[in-house]
Amino acid sequence: MKRQESGGCAVEIETERVLREFDAARGERPERCRLSHSEEAQRAEKIARLKSLVRSGDYRPDIKDIARLLTSAMDPTP
């Protein structure tokens, strides 16, 4: 899906919201979950690449991404 020039569609708005929340949550990890400096740099590089693909409209999810989205969307309450 390519970006629309005339503002943001719902998908773009939601994508930007998720990316902002992801960035905000980075500093909130407990000490035991924190990464080393080199691991953090590698992770930041991967995330920047992914953000670039998403924002340009060139991102194509793979089966793991789709499964992750479906799993997170499931309501665990009966």
Coordinates of C-alpha atoms in Angstrom, one line a residue:
M1 CA 0.0 0.0 0.0
K2 CA 1.5 3.3 -1.1
R3 CA 1.0 6.5 1.0
Q4 CA -1.7 8.8 0.0
E5 CA -0.4 12.4 -0.6
S6 CA -3.6 14.0 0.7
G7 CA -3.1 13.4 4.4
G8 CA -3.2 10.3 6.5
C9 CA -5.5 7.4 6.0
A10 CA -6.5 5.3 9.1
V11 CA -3.7 2.8 8.5
E12 CA -1.1 5.6 8.4
I13 CA -2.5 7.3 11.5
E14 CA -2.5 4.0 13.4
T15 CA 1.0 3.1 12.2
E16 CA 2.4 6.4 13.4
R17 CA 0.6 6.0 16.8
V18 CA 2.1 2.5 17.3
L19 CA 5.6 3.7 16.3
R20 CA 5.4 6.7 18.7
E21 CA 4.3 4.4 21.6
F22 CA 7.1 2.0 20.7
D23 CA 9.6 4.8 21.0
A24 CA 8.2 6.0 24.2
A25 CA 8.2 2.5 25.8
R26 CA 11.9 1.9 25.0
G27 CA 13.1 3.7 28.2
E28 CA 10.6 2.0 30.4
R29 CA 12.1 -1.5 30.3
P30 CA 13.1 -3.1 33.6
E31 CA 16.8 -3.4 34.3
R32 CA 16.8 -7.1 33.7
C33 CA 15.4 -6.6 30.2
R34 CA 17.8 -3.8 29.1
L35 CA 20.1 -4.5 26.2
S36 CA 23.8 -3.8 25.9
H37 CA 24.9 -0.8 24.0
S38 CA 25.8 -2.8 20.9
E39 CA 22.5 -4.8 21.0
E40 CA 20.6 -1.5 21.5
A41 CA 22.3 0.0 18.4
Q42 CA 21.5 -3.1 16.3
R43 CA 17.9 -3.0 17.4
A44 CA 17.6 0.7 16.7
E45 CA 19.0 0.2 13.2
K46 CA 16.5 -2.6 12.5
I47 CA 13.7 -0.5 13.8
A48 CA 14.7 2.5 11.8
R49 CA 14.9 0.3 8.7
L50 CA 11.4 -1.1 9.4
K51 CA 10.0 2.4 10.1
S52 CA 11.4 3.6 6.8
L53 CA 9.7 0.7 4.9
V54 CA 6.4 1.3 6.7
R55 CA 6.4 5.0 6.1
S56 CA 7.3 4.7 2.4
G57 CA 4.6 2.1 1.8
D58 CA 7.1 -0.6 0.7
Y59 CA 6.7 -2.8 3.8
R60 CA 5.2 -6.3 3.2
P61 CA 4.5 -8.3 6.3
D62 CA 5.6 -11.8 6.5
I63 CA 3.7 -14.7 8.2
K64 CA 5.4 -14.0 11.6
D65 CA 4.2 -10.4 11.5
I66 CA 0.7 -11.4 10.7
A67 CA 0.7 -14.1 13.4
R68 CA 2.0 -11.6 16.0
L69 CA -0.7 -9.1 15.0
L70 CA -3.5 -11.7 15.3
T71 CA -2.2 -13.0 18.6
S72 CA -2.0 -9.5 20.1
A73 CA -5.6 -8.7 18.8
M74 CA -7.1 -11.7 20.6
D75 CA -9.0 -11.0 23.8
P76 CA -7.8 -13.4 26.5
T77 CA -11.0 -12.9 28.5
P78 CA -13.9 -15.3 27.9

